[in-house]
């Protein structure tokens, strides 16, 4: 972290650059670069990184706990109880199901940082069309299928608190903030099992009301993704 080294950096600057202050003739290129070196040296001294503080990340393995968390995510998660069922216009509608959570992967490098002495890490995740929200349905005539919402690709970011009691002990993660979207592309609503006409209608709705689909995705996917993370870390 940045230590409070103002006095030390000022002393370095004065000791280094004092000879320049007594020279009144026109500054030469050599003197100019010497002055720049003095400023750089004083700045480096003032912003010294301390490895003896609670925010030191030396020897802390962040990749391992994140990988273990991802492997613990379930293949699917129910938003409602398995017994949930409602009826609309003669169609039975069952509980929302989130599929493919175990296909979520880490995207890029983790970003460790500190807030008021607390170790934090920002992790970005991605999914490549493997995650979907689905609602099974069944008609009184026996036809059945599901209403499915899927994004071709999406990225999202999450903050974790880090607990590392001492060097060599296992690092534990705790979800610090709700997951936030970075980008979500090509959301598509599909009706499976209803024939060609419902499939065409769902495609039309996907193109006509993208903002509505995005709001549904954000509300349901991120809520349940955070639920799955908490369960995996428990």
PDB file of C-alpha atoms in Angstrom:
ATOM      1  CA  UNK A   1       0.000   0.000   0.000  1.00  0.00           C
ATOM      2  CA  UNK A   2       1.034   3.665  -0.081  1.00  0.00           C
ATOM      3  CA  UNK A   3       2.803   4.576   3.160  1.00  0.00           C
ATOM      4  CA  UNK A   4       2.891   8.055   4.603  1.00  0.00           C
ATOM      5  CA  UNK A   5       6.427   8.918   3.605  1.00  0.00           C
ATOM      6  CA  UNK A   6       6.043  12.632   2.942  1.00  0.00           C
ATOM      7  CA  UNK A   7       8.914  13.657   5.205  1.00  0.00           C
ATOM      8  CA  UNK A   8      11.278  11.105   3.753  1.00  0.00           C
ATOM      9  CA  UNK A   9      10.366  11.914   0.163  1.00  0.00           C
ATOM     10  CA  UNK A  10      10.882  15.647   0.818  1.00  0.00           C
ATOM     11  CA  UNK A  11      14.306  14.979   2.286  1.00  0.00           C
ATOM     12  CA  UNK A  12      15.287  12.892  -0.720  1.00  0.00           C
ATOM     13  CA  UNK A  13      14.083  15.609  -3.073  1.00  0.00           C
ATOM     14  CA  UNK A  14      16.005  18.378  -1.256  1.00  0.00           C
ATOM     15  CA  UNK A  15      19.209  16.368  -0.934  1.00  0.00           C
ATOM     16  CA  UNK A  16      19.101  15.316  -4.552  1.00  0.00           C
ATOM     17  CA  UNK A  17      18.061  18.602  -6.125  1.00  0.00           C
ATOM     18  CA  UNK A  18      19.764  21.163  -3.872  1.00  0.00           C
ATOM     19  CA  UNK A  19      22.756  21.499  -6.255  1.00  0.00           C
ATOM     20  CA  UNK A  20      20.364  22.522  -9.026  1.00  0.00           C
ATOM     21  CA  UNK A  21      18.838  25.375  -7.031  1.00  0.00           C
ATOM     22  CA  UNK A  22      22.149  27.208  -6.804  1.00  0.00           C
ATOM     23  CA  UNK A  23      22.704  27.209 -10.544  1.00  0.00           C
ATOM     24  CA  UNK A  24      21.319  30.269 -12.289  1.00  0.00           C
ATOM     25  CA  UNK A  25      22.489  29.733 -15.840  1.00  0.00           C
ATOM     26  CA  UNK A  26      20.244  28.259 -18.501  1.00  0.00           C
ATOM     27  CA  UNK A  27      19.237  24.668 -17.823  1.00  0.00           C
ATOM     28  CA  UNK A  28      20.950  22.135 -20.097  1.00  0.00           C
ATOM     29  CA  UNK A  29      19.438  18.790 -21.158  1.00  0.00           C
ATOM     30  CA  UNK A  30      21.665  16.994 -18.627  1.00  0.00           C
ATOM     31  CA  UNK A  31      20.367  19.181 -15.792  1.00  0.00           C
ATOM     32  CA  UNK A  32      16.779  18.695 -16.949  1.00  0.00           C
ATOM     33  CA  UNK A  33      17.022  14.896 -16.877  1.00  0.00           C
ATOM     34  CA  UNK A  34      18.798  15.078 -13.517  1.00  0.00           C
ATOM     35  CA  UNK A  35      15.852  17.067 -12.144  1.00  0.00           C
ATOM     36  CA  UNK A  36      13.373  14.510 -13.521  1.00  0.00           C
ATOM     37  CA  UNK A  37      15.348  11.709 -11.873  1.00  0.00           C
ATOM     38  CA  UNK A  38      15.188  13.571  -8.554  1.00  0.00           C
ATOM     39  CA  UNK A  39      11.405  13.931  -8.781  1.00  0.00           C
ATOM     40  CA  UNK A  40      11.001  10.241  -9.657  1.00  0.00           C
ATOM     41  CA  UNK A  41      13.214   9.190  -6.750  1.00  0.00           C
ATOM     42  CA  UNK A  42      11.306  11.317  -4.254  1.00  0.00           C
ATOM     43  CA  UNK A  43       7.951  10.019  -5.546  1.00  0.00           C
ATOM     44  CA  UNK A  44       9.090   6.404  -5.311  1.00  0.00           C
ATOM     45  CA  UNK A  45      10.182   6.983  -1.726  1.00  0.00           C
ATOM     46  CA  UNK A  46       6.885   8.607  -0.796  1.00  0.00           C
ATOM     47  CA  UNK A  47       4.801   5.765  -2.277  1.00  0.00           C
ATOM     48  CA  UNK A  48       6.671   2.806  -0.878  1.00  0.00           C
ATOM     49  CA  UNK A  49       4.819  -0.538  -0.925  1.00  0.00           C
ATOM     50  CA  UNK A  50       4.734  -2.077   2.532  1.00  0.00           C
ATOM     51  CA  UNK A  51       4.718  -5.889   2.777  1.00  0.00           C
ATOM     52  CA  UNK A  52       4.330  -5.912   6.567  1.00  0.00           C
ATOM     53  CA  UNK A  53       0.754  -4.582   6.557  1.00  0.00           C
ATOM     54  CA  UNK A  54      -2.581  -6.475   6.717  1.00  0.00           C
ATOM     55  CA  UNK A  55      -3.037  -5.737   3.001  1.00  0.00           C
ATOM     56  CA  UNK A  56      -0.013  -7.721   1.926  1.00  0.00           C
ATOM     57  CA  UNK A  57      -0.966 -10.360  -0.674  1.00  0.00           C
ATOM     58  CA  UNK A  58       2.433 -12.088  -0.672  1.00  0.00           C
ATOM     59  CA  UNK A  59       2.058 -15.853  -0.453  1.00  0.00           C
ATOM     60  CA  UNK A  60      -1.749 -15.744  -0.711  1.00  0.00           C
ATOM     61  CA  UNK A  61      -3.191 -18.135  -3.298  1.00  0.00           C
ATOM     62  CA  UNK A  62      -6.323 -16.630  -4.840  1.00  0.00           C
ATOM     63  CA  UNK A  63      -6.588 -18.851  -7.920  1.00  0.00           C
ATOM     64  CA  UNK A  64      -7.098 -22.045  -5.913  1.00  0.00           C
ATOM     65  CA  UNK A  65     -10.111 -20.945  -3.832  1.00  0.00           C
ATOM     66  CA  UNK A  66     -11.799 -19.392  -6.871  1.00  0.00           C
ATOM     67  CA  UNK A  67     -11.304 -22.552  -8.943  1.00  0.00           C
ATOM     68  CA  UNK A  68     -12.669 -24.722  -6.122  1.00  0.00           C
ATOM     69  CA  UNK A  69     -15.691 -22.461  -5.814  1.00  0.00           C
ATOM     70  CA  UNK A  70     -16.433 -22.746  -9.544  1.00  0.00           C
ATOM     71  CA  UNK A  71     -16.201 -26.542  -9.470  1.00  0.00           C
ATOM     72  CA  UNK A  72     -18.697 -26.539  -6.577  1.00  0.00           C
ATOM     73  CA  UNK A  73     -21.373 -24.629  -8.482  1.00  0.00           C
ATOM     74  CA  UNK A  74     -24.411 -26.811  -9.217  1.00  0.00           C
ATOM     75  CA  UNK A  75     -25.505 -27.911 -12.660  1.00  0.00           C
ATOM     76  CA  UNK A  76     -28.868 -26.280 -12.021  1.00  0.00           C
ATOM     77  CA  UNK A  77     -30.757 -24.446  -9.279  1.00  0.00           C
ATOM     78  CA  UNK A  78     -34.476 -24.114  -8.626  1.00  0.00           C
ATOM     79  CA  UNK A  79     -35.768 -20.597  -8.009  1.00  0.00           C
ATOM     80  CA  UNK A  80     -38.943 -21.978  -6.446  1.00  0.00           C
ATOM     81  CA  UNK A  81     -39.740 -25.170  -4.599  1.00  0.00           C
ATOM     82  CA  UNK A  82     -40.134 -28.338  -6.718  1.00  0.00           C
ATOM     83  CA  UNK A  83     -43.832 -28.415  -5.753  1.00  0.00           C
ATOM     84  CA  UNK A  84     -44.487 -24.920  -7.114  1.00  0.00           C
ATOM     85  CA  UNK A  85     -47.187 -24.831  -9.776  1.00  0.00           C
ATOM     86  CA  UNK A  86     -49.569 -22.205 -11.099  1.00  0.00           C
ATOM     87  CA  UNK A  87     -52.117 -22.151 -13.901  1.00  0.00           C
ATOM     88  CA  UNK A  88     -52.810 -19.584 -16.596  1.00  0.00           C
ATOM     89  CA  UNK A  89     -55.323 -19.958 -19.449  1.00  0.00           C
ATOM     90  CA  UNK A  90     -55.421 -23.725 -19.032  1.00  0.00           C
ATOM     91  CA  UNK A  91     -51.618 -24.057 -18.974  1.00  0.00           C
ATOM     92  CA  UNK A  92     -49.810 -25.339 -15.887  1.00  0.00           C
ATOM     93  CA  UNK A  93     -46.603 -23.398 -15.229  1.00  0.00           C
ATOM     94  CA  UNK A  94     -43.927 -24.797 -12.924  1.00  0.00           C
ATOM     95  CA  UNK A  95     -41.042 -23.222 -11.014  1.00  0.00           C
ATOM     96  CA  UNK A  96     -38.148 -21.320 -12.579  1.00  0.00           C
ATOM     97  CA  UNK A  97     -34.962 -23.321 -13.099  1.00  0.00           C
ATOM     98  CA  UNK A  98     -31.460 -21.942 -13.742  1.00  0.00           C
ATOM     99  CA  UNK A  99     -29.407 -24.365 -15.848  1.00  0.00           C
ATOM    100  CA  UNK A 100     -25.680 -24.591 -16.560  1.00  0.00           C
ATOM    101  CA  UNK A 101     -24.241 -22.778 -13.532  1.00  0.00           C
ATOM    102  CA  UNK A 102     -21.388 -25.293 -13.486  1.00  0.00           C
ATOM    103  CA  UNK A 103     -20.335 -24.014 -16.933  1.00  0.00           C
ATOM    104  CA  UNK A 104     -19.536 -20.502 -15.653  1.00  0.00           C
ATOM    105  CA  UNK A 105     -15.805 -19.787 -16.004  1.00  0.00           C
ATOM    106  CA  UNK A 106     -13.403 -17.163 -14.785  1.00  0.00           C
ATOM    107  CA  UNK A 107     -12.594 -14.436 -17.296  1.00  0.00           C
ATOM    108  CA  UNK A 108      -9.161 -12.808 -17.097  1.00  0.00           C
ATOM    109  CA  UNK A 109      -6.956 -12.206 -14.078  1.00  0.00           C
ATOM    110  CA  UNK A 110      -8.212 -11.513 -10.570  1.00  0.00           C
ATOM    111  CA  UNK A 111      -7.763  -7.982  -9.186  1.00  0.00           C
ATOM    112  CA  UNK A 112      -6.721  -7.906  -5.510  1.00  0.00           C
ATOM    113  CA  UNK A 113      -6.991  -4.665  -3.544  1.00  0.00           C
ATOM    114  CA  UNK A 114      -7.699  -3.362  -0.049  1.00  0.00           C
ATOM    115  CA  UNK A 115     -10.397  -1.222   1.565  1.00  0.00           C
ATOM    116  CA  UNK A 116      -9.619   0.103   5.046  1.00  0.00           C
ATOM    117  CA  UNK A 117      -7.223  -2.757   5.694  1.00  0.00           C
ATOM    118  CA  UNK A 118      -9.610  -5.453   4.435  1.00  0.00           C
ATOM    119  CA  UNK A 119      -8.337  -7.664   1.637  1.00  0.00           C
ATOM    120  CA  UNK A 120     -10.693  -7.828  -1.343  1.00  0.00           C
ATOM    121  CA  UNK A 121     -10.561  -9.417  -4.761  1.00  0.00           C
ATOM    122  CA  UNK A 122     -12.546  -8.580  -7.883  1.00  0.00           C
ATOM    123  CA  UNK A 123     -13.258 -11.534 -10.149  1.00  0.00           C
ATOM    124  CA  UNK A 124     -14.853 -11.421 -13.571  1.00  0.00           C
ATOM    125  CA  UNK A 125     -16.816 -14.415 -14.835  1.00  0.00           C
ATOM    126  CA  UNK A 126     -18.255 -15.382 -18.205  1.00  0.00           C
ATOM    127  CA  UNK A 127     -20.594 -17.902 -19.771  1.00  0.00           C
ATOM    128  CA  UNK A 128     -20.805 -18.767 -23.454  1.00  0.00           C
ATOM    129  CA  UNK A 129     -24.461 -19.630 -23.944  1.00  0.00           C
ATOM    130  CA  UNK A 130     -24.424 -22.567 -21.523  1.00  0.00           C
ATOM    131  CA  UNK A 131     -26.600 -20.877 -18.875  1.00  0.00           C
ATOM    132  CA  UNK A 132     -30.358 -20.570 -19.335  1.00  0.00           C
ATOM    133  CA  UNK A 133     -33.475 -19.681 -17.380  1.00  0.00           C
ATOM    134  CA  UNK A 134     -36.292 -22.123 -18.032  1.00  0.00           C
ATOM    135  CA  UNK A 135     -39.905 -22.510 -16.925  1.00  0.00           C
ATOM    136  CA  UNK A 136     -41.564 -25.892 -17.666  1.00  0.00           C
ATOM    137  CA  UNK A 137     -45.174 -25.861 -18.812  1.00  0.00           C
ATOM    138  CA  UNK A 138     -47.922 -28.386 -19.520  1.00  0.00           C
ATOM    139  CA  UNK A 139     -51.341 -28.046 -21.153  1.00  0.00           C
ATOM    140  CA  UNK A 140     -54.564 -29.788 -20.220  1.00  0.00           C
ATOM    141  CA  UNK A 141     -54.277 -31.841 -23.426  1.00  0.00           C
ATOM    142  CA  UNK A 142     -50.971 -33.327 -22.297  1.00  0.00           C
ATOM    143  CA  UNK A 143     -48.610 -31.239 -24.422  1.00  0.00           C
ATOM    144  CA  UNK A 144     -45.578 -30.048 -22.496  1.00  0.00           C
ATOM    145  CA  UNK A 145     -42.357 -28.133 -22.971  1.00  0.00           C
ATOM    146  CA  UNK A 146     -40.510 -25.192 -21.504  1.00  0.00           C
ATOM    147  CA  UNK A 147     -40.087 -21.463 -21.924  1.00  0.00           C
ATOM    148  CA  UNK A 148     -36.366 -20.708 -22.076  1.00  0.00           C
ATOM    149  CA  UNK A 149     -34.325 -17.498 -21.902  1.00  0.00           C
ATOM    150  CA  UNK A 150     -30.672 -17.683 -22.902  1.00  0.00           C
ATOM    151  CA  UNK A 151     -27.831 -15.230 -23.589  1.00  0.00           C
ATOM    152  CA  UNK A 152     -25.284 -16.214 -26.228  1.00  0.00           C
ATOM    153  CA  UNK A 153     -22.512 -14.724 -24.090  1.00  0.00           C
ATOM    154  CA  UNK A 154     -22.385 -12.708 -20.891  1.00  0.00           C
ATOM    155  CA  UNK A 155     -19.748 -11.351 -18.540  1.00  0.00           C
ATOM    156  CA  UNK A 156     -20.241 -10.269 -14.950  1.00  0.00           C
ATOM    157  CA  UNK A 157     -18.087  -9.195 -12.020  1.00  0.00           C
ATOM    158  CA  UNK A 158     -18.137 -10.072  -8.329  1.00  0.00           C
ATOM    159  CA  UNK A 159     -16.333  -8.812  -5.217  1.00  0.00           C
ATOM    160  CA  UNK A 160     -15.104 -11.137  -2.481  1.00  0.00           C
ATOM    161  CA  UNK A 161     -13.666 -10.502   0.964  1.00  0.00           C
ATOM    162  CA  UNK A 162     -10.533 -12.515   1.662  1.00  0.00           C
ATOM    163  CA  UNK A 163      -9.785 -14.213   4.957  1.00  0.00           C
ATOM    164  CA  UNK A 164      -6.192 -15.432   5.258  1.00  0.00           C
ATOM    165  CA  UNK A 165      -5.346 -15.935   8.961  1.00  0.00           C
ATOM    166  CA  UNK A 166      -1.633 -16.485   8.394  1.00  0.00           C
ATOM    167  CA  UNK A 167       0.878 -17.567   5.770  1.00  0.00           C
ATOM    168  CA  UNK A 168       0.313 -21.139   4.667  1.00  0.00           C
ATOM    169  CA  UNK A 169      -3.270 -21.382   5.936  1.00  0.00           C
ATOM    170  CA  UNK A 170      -6.131 -21.898   3.532  1.00  0.00           C
ATOM    171  CA  UNK A 171      -7.687 -18.753   2.107  1.00  0.00           C
ATOM    172  CA  UNK A 172     -11.448 -18.393   2.459  1.00  0.00           C
ATOM    173  CA  UNK A 173     -13.687 -16.194   0.323  1.00  0.00           C
ATOM    174  CA  UNK A 174     -16.880 -14.386   1.270  1.00  0.00           C
ATOM    175  CA  UNK A 175     -19.228 -12.728  -1.182  1.00  0.00           C
ATOM    176  CA  UNK A 176     -18.959  -9.001  -0.449  1.00  0.00           C
ATOM    177  CA  UNK A 177     -21.306  -7.423  -2.989  1.00  0.00           C
ATOM    178  CA  UNK A 178     -23.996  -8.589  -5.370  1.00  0.00           C
ATOM    179  CA  UNK A 179     -22.811  -9.648  -8.804  1.00  0.00           C
ATOM    180  CA  UNK A 180     -23.019  -6.911 -11.433  1.00  0.00           C
ATOM    181  CA  UNK A 181     -23.310  -7.288 -15.220  1.00  0.00           C
ATOM    182  CA  UNK A 182     -20.491  -6.258 -17.537  1.00  0.00           C
ATOM    183  CA  UNK A 183     -22.057  -7.254 -20.855  1.00  0.00           C
ATOM    184  CA  UNK A 184     -24.930  -9.461 -22.008  1.00  0.00           C
ATOM    185  CA  UNK A 185     -25.331 -10.258 -25.690  1.00  0.00           C
ATOM    186  CA  UNK A 186     -28.085 -11.766 -27.861  1.00  0.00           C
ATOM    187  CA  UNK A 187     -30.753 -12.609 -25.320  1.00  0.00           C
ATOM    188  CA  UNK A 188     -33.224 -14.966 -26.935  1.00  0.00           C
ATOM    189  CA  UNK A 189     -36.580 -16.243 -25.689  1.00  0.00           C
ATOM    190  CA  UNK A 190     -37.609 -19.691 -26.941  1.00  0.00           C
ATOM    191  CA  UNK A 191     -40.658 -21.893 -26.518  1.00  0.00           C
ATOM    192  CA  UNK A 192     -39.752 -25.566 -26.702  1.00  0.00           C
ATOM    193  CA  UNK A 193     -42.328 -28.265 -27.336  1.00  0.00           C
ATOM    194  CA  UNK A 194     -45.130 -26.054 -28.617  1.00  0.00           C
ATOM    195  CA  UNK A 195     -44.644 -26.335 -32.344  1.00  0.00           C
ATOM    196  CA  UNK A 196     -43.669 -23.774 -34.959  1.00  0.00           C
ATOM    197  CA  UNK A 197     -46.106 -20.953 -34.127  1.00  0.00           C
ATOM    198  CA  UNK A 198     -45.061 -20.435 -30.459  1.00  0.00           C
ATOM    199  CA  UNK A 199     -41.426 -20.613 -31.569  1.00  0.00           C
ATOM    200  CA  UNK A 200     -42.018 -17.839 -34.111  1.00  0.00           C
ATOM    201  CA  UNK A 201     -43.860 -15.710 -31.537  1.00  0.00           C
ATOM    202  CA  UNK A 202     -41.055 -16.082 -28.999  1.00  0.00           C
ATOM    203  CA  UNK A 203     -38.486 -15.059 -31.591  1.00  0.00           C
ATOM    204  CA  UNK A 204     -40.573 -11.991 -32.451  1.00  0.00           C
ATOM    205  CA  UNK A 205     -40.831 -11.051 -28.766  1.00  0.00           C
ATOM    206  CA  UNK A 206     -37.047 -11.399 -28.412  1.00  0.00           C
ATOM    207  CA  UNK A 207     -36.459  -8.869 -31.170  1.00  0.00           C
ATOM    208  CA  UNK A 208     -39.259  -6.510 -30.118  1.00  0.00           C
ATOM    209  CA  UNK A 209     -38.737  -6.330 -26.347  1.00  0.00           C
ATOM    210  CA  UNK A 210     -34.985  -6.754 -25.673  1.00  0.00           C
ATOM    211  CA  UNK A 211     -35.088  -4.411 -22.654  1.00  0.00           C
ATOM    212  CA  UNK A 212     -37.775  -6.520 -20.982  1.00  0.00           C
ATOM    213  CA  UNK A 213     -35.794  -9.716 -21.540  1.00  0.00           C
ATOM    214  CA  UNK A 214     -32.638  -8.059 -20.229  1.00  0.00           C
ATOM    215  CA  UNK A 215     -34.431  -6.949 -17.066  1.00  0.00           C
ATOM    216  CA  UNK A 216     -35.731 -10.500 -16.539  1.00  0.00           C
ATOM    217  CA  UNK A 217     -32.261 -11.945 -17.064  1.00  0.00           C
ATOM    218  CA  UNK A 218     -30.588  -9.493 -14.691  1.00  0.00           C
ATOM    219  CA  UNK A 219     -33.165 -10.040 -11.965  1.00  0.00           C
ATOM    220  CA  UNK A 220     -33.258 -13.829 -12.047  1.00  0.00           C
ATOM    221  CA  UNK A 221     -29.797 -14.885 -13.175  1.00  0.00           C
ATOM    222  CA  UNK A 222     -27.702 -12.687 -10.877  1.00  0.00           C
ATOM    223  CA  UNK A 223     -29.893 -13.336  -7.849  1.00  0.00           C
ATOM    224  CA  UNK A 224     -29.539 -17.086  -8.287  1.00  0.00           C
ATOM    225  CA  UNK A 225     -25.866 -16.924  -9.239  1.00  0.00           C
ATOM    226  CA  UNK A 226     -25.169 -15.172  -5.929  1.00  0.00           C
ATOM    227  CA  UNK A 227     -27.215 -17.858  -4.151  1.00  0.00           C
ATOM    228  CA  UNK A 228     -25.129 -20.572  -5.774  1.00  0.00           C
ATOM    229  CA  UNK A 229     -21.880 -18.813  -4.795  1.00  0.00           C
ATOM    230  CA  UNK A 230     -22.927 -18.550  -1.147  1.00  0.00           C
ATOM    231  CA  UNK A 231     -23.836 -22.229  -1.102  1.00  0.00           C
ATOM    232  CA  UNK A 232     -20.535 -23.197  -2.744  1.00  0.00           C
ATOM    233  CA  UNK A 233     -18.551 -21.170  -0.193  1.00  0.00           C
ATOM    234  CA  UNK A 234     -20.526 -22.382   2.834  1.00  0.00           C
TER     235      UNK A 234
END
